[in-house]
PDB file of C-alpha atoms in Angstrom:
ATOM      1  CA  UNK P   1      31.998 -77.193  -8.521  1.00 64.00           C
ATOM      2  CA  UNK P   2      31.651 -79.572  -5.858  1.00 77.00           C
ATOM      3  CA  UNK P   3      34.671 -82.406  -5.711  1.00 90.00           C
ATOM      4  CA  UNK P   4      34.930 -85.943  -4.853  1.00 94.00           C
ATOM      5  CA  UNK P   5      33.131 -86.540  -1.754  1.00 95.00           C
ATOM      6  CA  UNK P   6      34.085 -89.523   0.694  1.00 96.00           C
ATOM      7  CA  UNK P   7      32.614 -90.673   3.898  1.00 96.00           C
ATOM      8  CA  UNK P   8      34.045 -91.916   6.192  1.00 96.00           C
ATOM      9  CA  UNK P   9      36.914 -90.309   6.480  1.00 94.00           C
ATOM     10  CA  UNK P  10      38.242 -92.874   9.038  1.00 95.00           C
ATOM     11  CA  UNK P  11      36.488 -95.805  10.271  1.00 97.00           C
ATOM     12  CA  UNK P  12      37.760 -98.457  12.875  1.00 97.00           C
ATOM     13  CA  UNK P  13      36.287-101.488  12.837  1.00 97.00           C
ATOM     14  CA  UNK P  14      37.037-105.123  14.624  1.00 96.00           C
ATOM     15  CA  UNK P  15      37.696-108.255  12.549  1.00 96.00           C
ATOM     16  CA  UNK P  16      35.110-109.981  10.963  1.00 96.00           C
ATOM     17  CA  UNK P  17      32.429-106.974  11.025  1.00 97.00           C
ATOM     18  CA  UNK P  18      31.265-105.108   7.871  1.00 97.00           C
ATOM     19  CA  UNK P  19      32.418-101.714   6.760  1.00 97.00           C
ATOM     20  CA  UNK P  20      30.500 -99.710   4.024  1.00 98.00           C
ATOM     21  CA  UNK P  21      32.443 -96.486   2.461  1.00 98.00           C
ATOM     22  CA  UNK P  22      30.454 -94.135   0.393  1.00 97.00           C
ATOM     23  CA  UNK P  23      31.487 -92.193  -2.603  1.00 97.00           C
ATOM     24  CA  UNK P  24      29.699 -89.058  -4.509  1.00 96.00           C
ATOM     25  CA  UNK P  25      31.372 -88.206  -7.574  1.00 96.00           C
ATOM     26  CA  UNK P  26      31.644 -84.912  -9.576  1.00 94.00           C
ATOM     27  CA  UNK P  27      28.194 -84.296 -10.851  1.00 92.00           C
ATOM     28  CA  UNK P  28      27.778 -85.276 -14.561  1.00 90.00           C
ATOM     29  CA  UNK P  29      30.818 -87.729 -14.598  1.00 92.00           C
ATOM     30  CA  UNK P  30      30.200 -90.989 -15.776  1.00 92.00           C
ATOM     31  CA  UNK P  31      33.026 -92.457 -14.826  1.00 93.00           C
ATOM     32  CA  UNK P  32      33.701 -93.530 -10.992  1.00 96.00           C
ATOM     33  CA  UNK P  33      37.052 -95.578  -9.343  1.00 96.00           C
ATOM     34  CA  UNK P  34      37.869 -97.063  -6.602  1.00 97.00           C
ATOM     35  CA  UNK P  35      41.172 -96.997  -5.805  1.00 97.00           C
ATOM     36  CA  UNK P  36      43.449 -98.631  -2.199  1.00 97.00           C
ATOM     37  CA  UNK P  37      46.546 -97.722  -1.068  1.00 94.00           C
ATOM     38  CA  UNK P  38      47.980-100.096   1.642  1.00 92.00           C
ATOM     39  CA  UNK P  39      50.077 -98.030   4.419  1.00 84.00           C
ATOM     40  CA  UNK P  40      53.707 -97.453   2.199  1.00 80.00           C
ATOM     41  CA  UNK P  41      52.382 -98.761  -0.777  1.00 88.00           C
ATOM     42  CA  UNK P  42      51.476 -98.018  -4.332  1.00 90.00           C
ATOM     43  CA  UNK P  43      48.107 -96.707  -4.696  1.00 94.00           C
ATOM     44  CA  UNK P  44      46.230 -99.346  -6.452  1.00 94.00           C
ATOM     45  CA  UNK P  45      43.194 -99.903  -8.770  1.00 94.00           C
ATOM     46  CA  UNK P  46      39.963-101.955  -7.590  1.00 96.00           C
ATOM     47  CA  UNK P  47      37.538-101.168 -10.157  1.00 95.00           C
ATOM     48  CA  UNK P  48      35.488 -98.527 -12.286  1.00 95.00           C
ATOM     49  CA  UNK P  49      32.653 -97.828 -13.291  1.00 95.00           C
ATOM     50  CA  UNK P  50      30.944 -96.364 -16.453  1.00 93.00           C
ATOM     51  CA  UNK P  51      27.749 -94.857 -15.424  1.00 93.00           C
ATOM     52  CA  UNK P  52      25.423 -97.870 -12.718  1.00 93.00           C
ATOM     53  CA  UNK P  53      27.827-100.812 -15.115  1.00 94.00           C
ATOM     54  CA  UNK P  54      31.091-102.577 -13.853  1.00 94.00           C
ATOM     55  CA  UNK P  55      33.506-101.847 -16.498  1.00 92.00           C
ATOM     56  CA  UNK P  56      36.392-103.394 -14.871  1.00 92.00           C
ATOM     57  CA  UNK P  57      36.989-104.789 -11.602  1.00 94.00           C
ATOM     58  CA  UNK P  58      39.866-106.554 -11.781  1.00 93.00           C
ATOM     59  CA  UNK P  59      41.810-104.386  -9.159  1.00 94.00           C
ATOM     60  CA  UNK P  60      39.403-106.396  -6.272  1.00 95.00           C
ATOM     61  CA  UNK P  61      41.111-108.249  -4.060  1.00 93.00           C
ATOM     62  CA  UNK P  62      38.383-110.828  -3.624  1.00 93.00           C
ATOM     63  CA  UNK P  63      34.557-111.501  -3.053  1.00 94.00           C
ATOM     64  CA  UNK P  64      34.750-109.783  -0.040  1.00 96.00           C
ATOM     65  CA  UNK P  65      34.783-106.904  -1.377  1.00 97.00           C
ATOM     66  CA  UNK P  66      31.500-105.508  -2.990  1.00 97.00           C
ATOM     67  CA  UNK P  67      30.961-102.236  -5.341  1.00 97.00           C
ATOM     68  CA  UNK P  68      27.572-101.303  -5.976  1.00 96.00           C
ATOM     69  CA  UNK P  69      26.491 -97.517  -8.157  1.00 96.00           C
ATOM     70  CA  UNK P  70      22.726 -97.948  -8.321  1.00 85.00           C
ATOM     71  CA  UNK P  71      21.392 -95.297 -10.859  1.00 87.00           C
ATOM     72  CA  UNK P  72      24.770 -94.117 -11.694  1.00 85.00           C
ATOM     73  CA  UNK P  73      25.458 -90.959  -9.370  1.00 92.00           C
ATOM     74  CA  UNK P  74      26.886 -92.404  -5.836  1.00 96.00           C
ATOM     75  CA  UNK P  75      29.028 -95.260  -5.400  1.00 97.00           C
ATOM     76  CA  UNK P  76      29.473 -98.127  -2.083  1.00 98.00           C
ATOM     77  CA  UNK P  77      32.041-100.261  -1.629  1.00 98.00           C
ATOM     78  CA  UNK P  78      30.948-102.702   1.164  1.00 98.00           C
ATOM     79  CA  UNK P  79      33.765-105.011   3.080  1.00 97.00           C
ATOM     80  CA  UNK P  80      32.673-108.103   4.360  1.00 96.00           C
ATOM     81  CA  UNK P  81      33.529-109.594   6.507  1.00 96.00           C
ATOM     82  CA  UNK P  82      36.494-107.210   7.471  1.00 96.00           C
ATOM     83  CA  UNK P  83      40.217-108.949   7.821  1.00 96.00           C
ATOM     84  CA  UNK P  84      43.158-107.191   8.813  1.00 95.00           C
ATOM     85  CA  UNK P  85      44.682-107.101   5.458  1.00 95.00           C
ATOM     86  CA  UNK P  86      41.933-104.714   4.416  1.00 96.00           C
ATOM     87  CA  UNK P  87      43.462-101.740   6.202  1.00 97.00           C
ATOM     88  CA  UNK P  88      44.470 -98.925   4.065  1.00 95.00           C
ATOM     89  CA  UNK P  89      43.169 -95.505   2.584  1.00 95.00           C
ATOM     90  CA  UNK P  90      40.294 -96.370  -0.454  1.00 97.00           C
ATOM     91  CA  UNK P  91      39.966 -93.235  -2.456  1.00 96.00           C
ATOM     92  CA  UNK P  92      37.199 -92.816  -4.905  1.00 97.00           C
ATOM     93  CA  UNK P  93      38.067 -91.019  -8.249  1.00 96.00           C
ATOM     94  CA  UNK P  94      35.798 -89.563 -10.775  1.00 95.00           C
ATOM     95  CA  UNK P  95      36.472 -88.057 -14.330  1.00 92.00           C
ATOM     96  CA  UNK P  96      34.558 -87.375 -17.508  1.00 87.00           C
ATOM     97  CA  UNK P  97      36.264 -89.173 -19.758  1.00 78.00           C
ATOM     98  CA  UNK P  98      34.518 -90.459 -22.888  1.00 75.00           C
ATOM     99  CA  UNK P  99      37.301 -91.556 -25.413  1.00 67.00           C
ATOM    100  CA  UNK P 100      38.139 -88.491 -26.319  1.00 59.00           C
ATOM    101  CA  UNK P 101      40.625 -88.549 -29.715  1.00 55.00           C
ATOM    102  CA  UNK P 102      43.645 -86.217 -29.519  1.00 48.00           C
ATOM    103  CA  UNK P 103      44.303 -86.323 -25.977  1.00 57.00           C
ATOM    104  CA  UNK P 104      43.816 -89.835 -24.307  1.00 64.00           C
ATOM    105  CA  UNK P 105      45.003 -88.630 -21.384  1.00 75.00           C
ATOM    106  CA  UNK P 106      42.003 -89.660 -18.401  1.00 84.00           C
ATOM    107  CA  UNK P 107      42.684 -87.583 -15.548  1.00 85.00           C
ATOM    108  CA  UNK P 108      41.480 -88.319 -12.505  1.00 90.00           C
ATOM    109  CA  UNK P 109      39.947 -86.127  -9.987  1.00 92.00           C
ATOM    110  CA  UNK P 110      40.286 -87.969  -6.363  1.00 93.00           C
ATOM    111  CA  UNK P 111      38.604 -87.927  -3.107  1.00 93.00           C
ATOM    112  CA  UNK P 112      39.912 -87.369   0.462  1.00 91.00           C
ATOM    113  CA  UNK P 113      40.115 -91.166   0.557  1.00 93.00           C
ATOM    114  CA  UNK P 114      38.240 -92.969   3.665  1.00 96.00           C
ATOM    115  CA  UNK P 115      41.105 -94.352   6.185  1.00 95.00           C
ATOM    116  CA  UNK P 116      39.524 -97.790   7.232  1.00 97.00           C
ATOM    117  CA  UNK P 117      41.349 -99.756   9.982  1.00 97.00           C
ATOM    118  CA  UNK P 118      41.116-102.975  11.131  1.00 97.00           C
ATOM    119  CA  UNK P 119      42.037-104.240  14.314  1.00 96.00           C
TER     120      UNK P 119
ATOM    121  CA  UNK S   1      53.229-103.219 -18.254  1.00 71.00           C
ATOM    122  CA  UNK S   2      53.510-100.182 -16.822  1.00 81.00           C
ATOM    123  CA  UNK S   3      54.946 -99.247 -13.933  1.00 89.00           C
ATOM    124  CA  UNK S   4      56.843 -96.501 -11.846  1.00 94.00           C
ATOM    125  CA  UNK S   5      59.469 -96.425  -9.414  1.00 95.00           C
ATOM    126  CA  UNK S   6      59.833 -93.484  -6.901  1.00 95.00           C
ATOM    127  CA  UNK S   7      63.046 -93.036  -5.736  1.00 90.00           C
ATOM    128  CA  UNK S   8      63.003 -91.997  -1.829  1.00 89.00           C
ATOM    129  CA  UNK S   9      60.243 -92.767   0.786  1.00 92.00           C
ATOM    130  CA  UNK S  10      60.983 -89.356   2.391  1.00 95.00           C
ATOM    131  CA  UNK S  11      62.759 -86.572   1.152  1.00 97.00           C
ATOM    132  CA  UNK S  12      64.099 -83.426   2.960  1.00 97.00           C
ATOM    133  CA  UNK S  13      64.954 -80.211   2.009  1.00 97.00           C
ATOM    134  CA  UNK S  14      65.344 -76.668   3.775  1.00 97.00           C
ATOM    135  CA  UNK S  15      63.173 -73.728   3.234  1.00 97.00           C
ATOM    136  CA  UNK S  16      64.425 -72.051  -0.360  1.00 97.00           C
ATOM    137  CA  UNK S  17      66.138 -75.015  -1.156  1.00 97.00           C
ATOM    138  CA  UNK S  18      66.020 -76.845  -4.586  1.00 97.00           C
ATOM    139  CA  UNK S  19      62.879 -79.672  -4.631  1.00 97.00           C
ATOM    140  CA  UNK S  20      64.056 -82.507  -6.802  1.00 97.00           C
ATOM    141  CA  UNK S  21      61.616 -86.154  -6.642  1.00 98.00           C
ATOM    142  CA  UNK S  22      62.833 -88.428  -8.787  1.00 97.00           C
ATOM    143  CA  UNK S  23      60.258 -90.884 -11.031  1.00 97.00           C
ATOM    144  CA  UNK S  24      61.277 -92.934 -13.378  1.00 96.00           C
ATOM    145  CA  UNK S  25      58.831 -95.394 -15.519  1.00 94.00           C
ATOM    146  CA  UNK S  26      58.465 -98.511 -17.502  1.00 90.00           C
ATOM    147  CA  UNK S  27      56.170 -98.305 -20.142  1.00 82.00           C
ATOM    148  CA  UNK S  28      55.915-100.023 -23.728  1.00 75.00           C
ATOM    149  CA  UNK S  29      54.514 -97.378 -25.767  1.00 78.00           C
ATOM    150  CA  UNK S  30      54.561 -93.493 -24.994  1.00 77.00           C
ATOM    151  CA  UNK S  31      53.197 -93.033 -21.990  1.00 86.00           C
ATOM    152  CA  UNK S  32      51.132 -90.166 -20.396  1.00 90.00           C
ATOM    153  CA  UNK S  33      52.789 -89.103 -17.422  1.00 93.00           C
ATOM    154  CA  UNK S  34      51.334 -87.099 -13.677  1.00 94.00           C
ATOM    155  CA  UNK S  35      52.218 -86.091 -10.623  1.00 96.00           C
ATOM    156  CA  UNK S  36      49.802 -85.997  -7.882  1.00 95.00           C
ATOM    157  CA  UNK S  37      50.107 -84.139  -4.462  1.00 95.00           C
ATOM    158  CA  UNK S  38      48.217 -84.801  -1.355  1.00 93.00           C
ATOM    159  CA  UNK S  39      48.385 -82.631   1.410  1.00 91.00           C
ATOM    160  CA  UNK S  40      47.282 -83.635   4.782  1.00 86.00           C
ATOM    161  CA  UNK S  41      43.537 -84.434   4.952  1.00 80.00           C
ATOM    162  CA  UNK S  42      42.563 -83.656   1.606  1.00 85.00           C
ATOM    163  CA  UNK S  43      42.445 -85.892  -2.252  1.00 84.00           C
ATOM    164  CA  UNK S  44      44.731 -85.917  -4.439  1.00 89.00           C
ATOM    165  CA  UNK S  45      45.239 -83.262  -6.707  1.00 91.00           C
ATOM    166  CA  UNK S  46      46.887 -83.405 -10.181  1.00 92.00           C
ATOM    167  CA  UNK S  47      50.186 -80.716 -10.157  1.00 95.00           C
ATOM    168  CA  UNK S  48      50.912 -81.620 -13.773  1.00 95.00           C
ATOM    169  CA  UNK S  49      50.798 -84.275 -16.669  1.00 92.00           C
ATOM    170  CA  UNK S  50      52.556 -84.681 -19.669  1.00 92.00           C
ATOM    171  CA  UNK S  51      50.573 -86.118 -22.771  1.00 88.00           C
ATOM    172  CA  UNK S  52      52.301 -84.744 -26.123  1.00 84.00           C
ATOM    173  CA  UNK S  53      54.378 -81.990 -27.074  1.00 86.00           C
ATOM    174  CA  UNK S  54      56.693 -80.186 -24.983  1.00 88.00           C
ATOM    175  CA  UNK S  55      58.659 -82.326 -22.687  1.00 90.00           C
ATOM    176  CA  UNK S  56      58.877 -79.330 -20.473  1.00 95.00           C
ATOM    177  CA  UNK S  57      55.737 -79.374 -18.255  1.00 95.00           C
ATOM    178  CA  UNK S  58      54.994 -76.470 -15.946  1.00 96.00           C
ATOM    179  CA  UNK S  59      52.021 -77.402 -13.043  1.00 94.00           C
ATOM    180  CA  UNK S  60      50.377 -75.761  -9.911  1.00 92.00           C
ATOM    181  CA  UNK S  61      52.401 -74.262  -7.490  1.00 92.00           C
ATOM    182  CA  UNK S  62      55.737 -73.449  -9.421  1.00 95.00           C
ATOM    183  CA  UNK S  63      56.583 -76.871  -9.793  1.00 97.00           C
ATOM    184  CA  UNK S  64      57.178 -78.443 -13.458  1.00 97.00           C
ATOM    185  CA  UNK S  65      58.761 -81.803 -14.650  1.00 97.00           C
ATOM    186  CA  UNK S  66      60.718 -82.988 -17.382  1.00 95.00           C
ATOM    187  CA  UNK S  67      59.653 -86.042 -19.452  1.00 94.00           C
ATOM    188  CA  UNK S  68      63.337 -87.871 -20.836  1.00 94.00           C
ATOM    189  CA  UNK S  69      62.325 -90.436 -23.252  1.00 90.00           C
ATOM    190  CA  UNK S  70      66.468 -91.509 -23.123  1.00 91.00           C
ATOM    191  CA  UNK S  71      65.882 -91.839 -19.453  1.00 93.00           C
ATOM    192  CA  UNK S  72      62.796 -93.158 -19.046  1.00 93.00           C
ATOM    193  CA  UNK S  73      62.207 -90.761 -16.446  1.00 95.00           C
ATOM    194  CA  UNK S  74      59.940 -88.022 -15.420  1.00 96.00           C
ATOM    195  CA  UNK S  75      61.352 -85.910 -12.215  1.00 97.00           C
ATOM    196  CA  UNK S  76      59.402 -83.202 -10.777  1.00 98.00           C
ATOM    197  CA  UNK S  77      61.302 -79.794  -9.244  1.00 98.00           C
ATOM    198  CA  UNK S  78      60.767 -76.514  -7.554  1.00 98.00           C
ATOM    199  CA  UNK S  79      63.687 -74.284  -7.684  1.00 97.00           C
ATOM    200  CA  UNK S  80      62.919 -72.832  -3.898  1.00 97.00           C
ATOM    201  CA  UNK S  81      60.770 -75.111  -1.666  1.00 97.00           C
ATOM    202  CA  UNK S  82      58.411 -73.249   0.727  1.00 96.00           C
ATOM    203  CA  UNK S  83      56.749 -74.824   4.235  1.00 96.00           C
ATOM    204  CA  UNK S  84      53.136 -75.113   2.722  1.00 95.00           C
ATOM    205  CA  UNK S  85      55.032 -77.815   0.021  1.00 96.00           C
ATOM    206  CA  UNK S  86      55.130 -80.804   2.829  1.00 96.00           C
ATOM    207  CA  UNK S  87      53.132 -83.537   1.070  1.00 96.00           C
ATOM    208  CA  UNK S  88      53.204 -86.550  -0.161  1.00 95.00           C
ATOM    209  CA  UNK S  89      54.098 -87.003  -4.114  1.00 97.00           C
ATOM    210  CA  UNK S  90      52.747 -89.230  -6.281  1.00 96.00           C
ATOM    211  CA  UNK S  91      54.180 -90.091  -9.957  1.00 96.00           C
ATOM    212  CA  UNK S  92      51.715 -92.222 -12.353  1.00 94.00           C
ATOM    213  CA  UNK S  93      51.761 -93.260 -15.959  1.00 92.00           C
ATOM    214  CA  UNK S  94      49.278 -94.513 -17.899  1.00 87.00           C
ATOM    215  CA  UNK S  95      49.896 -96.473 -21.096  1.00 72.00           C
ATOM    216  CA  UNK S  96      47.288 -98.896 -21.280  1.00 67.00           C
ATOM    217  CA  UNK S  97      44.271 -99.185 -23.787  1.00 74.00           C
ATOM    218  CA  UNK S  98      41.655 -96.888 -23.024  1.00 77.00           C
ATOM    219  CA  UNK S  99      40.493 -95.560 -20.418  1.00 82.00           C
ATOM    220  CA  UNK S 100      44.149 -94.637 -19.755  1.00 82.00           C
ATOM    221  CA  UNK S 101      43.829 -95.301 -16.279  1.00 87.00           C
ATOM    222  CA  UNK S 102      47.047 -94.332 -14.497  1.00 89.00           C
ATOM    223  CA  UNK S 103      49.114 -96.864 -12.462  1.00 91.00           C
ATOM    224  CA  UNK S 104      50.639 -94.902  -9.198  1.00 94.00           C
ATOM    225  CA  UNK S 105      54.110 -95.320  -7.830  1.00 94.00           C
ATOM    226  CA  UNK S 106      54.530 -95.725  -3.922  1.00 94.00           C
ATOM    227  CA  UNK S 107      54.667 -91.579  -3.093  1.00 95.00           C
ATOM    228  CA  UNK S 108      57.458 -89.765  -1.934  1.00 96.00           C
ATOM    229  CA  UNK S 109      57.064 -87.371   1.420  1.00 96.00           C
ATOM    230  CA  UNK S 110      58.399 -83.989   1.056  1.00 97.00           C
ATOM    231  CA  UNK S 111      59.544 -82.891   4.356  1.00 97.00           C
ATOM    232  CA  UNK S 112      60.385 -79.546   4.101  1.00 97.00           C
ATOM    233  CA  UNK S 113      62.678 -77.430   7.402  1.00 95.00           C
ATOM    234  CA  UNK S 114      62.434 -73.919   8.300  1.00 93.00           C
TER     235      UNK S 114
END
C-alpha cells in the first residue's frame, strides 16, 4: 500500500509570505496528524484529525497556522504569514485507529516530513 | 505528563560494535512505549513498541528493547551495528487518554564507522 505522502519536501520561503504543505494519508485512515520538529528538538504535536473534523489542535502554535481536510482524504496546513520561528520539518502522520479495546496502542505511520525554511 | 528523555544527541559506534540508545520516560500510568527510525530522506518508521506482556521487545532490523518498570526506562540495542544503521532514533511514549498519541523525545543520531 501506498504510505504517507508529503509535498514539499523542502520549501524556502522569505518572511512574511505564505507557505502551504500538503498531506495524503494512507487510504482508508481516518485519522490524520500534523506533527513539527524544530531543528534539535522534540518532535511535537499540532493537531489531528478524525475524518474532515478537528479533534484536537492544541499542538498549534498560533492563528497563523491553518489546517484544513475538506472531505476527509488530504490534509493542508497553510502558514501565514511565515516568521522565522516557523522553520522546522512538519510531518504528517496517519493511522487507523478507532478505539480499539485490548491494545490502545495508536501507532502512527509518518510521512517524509516537508523541510520548510524561513529566511 | 508524559515525557521522554534521550540520553545523547549523537552517538558513535564502529562497524560490529554493540548499539546501545538510552530512553528513559516519565509517565503516570503504564505507558506504551516506541522507537522510531528515520533514515535520510524518508518518514519515520516504527522499529518496535511495547504495549503489554513481555518486556522483551524484538523490532525490524535485529534491534529489540527492554521496557524496566524499576527504571523507568526503555533502551533500544543491536548486538553488532552495521553501516546501513546511521539514523536518527526516536523514543516516544504514550500514556494519555485515547487516542494514545505518542509524545517524542529529541532523537538520538547513530553514527556508525567502518
Amino acid at each position: 500500500e501506498a504510505g504517507v505522502t508529503q509535498f514539499p519536501s523542502h520549501s524556502v520561503i522569505e518572511k512574511g509570505q505564505t507557505v502551504t504543505l500538503r498531506c495524503d494519508p494512507i487510504s482508508g485512515h481516518d485519522n490524520l496528524y500534523w506533527y513539527r520538529r524544530v531543528m534539535g528538538k522534540e518532535i511535537k504535536f499540532l493537531l489531528h484529525f478524525v475524518k474532515e473534523s478537528k479533534q484536537d489542535e492544541s499542538g498549534m502554535p498560533n492563528n497563523r497556522f491553518l489546517a484544513e481536510r475538506t472531505g476527509g482524504t488530504y490534509s493542508t496546513l497553510k502558514v501565514q504569514p511565515a516568521e522565522l520561528e516557523d522553520s522546522g520539518v512538519y510531518f504528517c502522520a496517519s493511522s487507523q485507529y478507532r478505539g480499539q479495546g485490548n491494545s490502545g496502542a495508536n501507532v502512527l505511520t509518518f510521512g517524509a516530513g516537508s523541510r520548510l525554511t524561513v529566511l | 505528563a508524559q515525557s521522554v528523555t534521550q540520553l545523547g544527541s549523537h552517538v558513535s559506534v564502529s562497524e560490529g560494535a554493540l548499539v546501545l540508545l538510552r530512553c528513559n520516560y516519565s509517565s503516570s500510568v503504564p505507558p506504551y512505549l516506541f522507537w522510531y527510525v528515520q533514515y535520510p530522506n524518508q518518514g519515520l518508521q516504527l522499529l518496535l513498541k511495547y504495549t503489554t506482556g513481555a518486556t522483551l521487545v524484538k523490532g525490524i532490523n535485529g534491534f529489540e528493547a527492554e521496557f524496566k518498570k524499576s527504571e523507568t526506562s526503555f533502551h533500544l540495542t543491536k548486538p553488532s551495528a552495521h553501516m546501513s544503521d546511521a539514523a536518527e532514533y526516536f523514543c516516544a511514549v504514550s500514556d494519555r487518554p485515547p487516542p494514545y498519541l505518542p509524545t517524542f523525545g529529541r532523537g538520538t543520531s547513530l553514527i556508525v564507522h567502518p
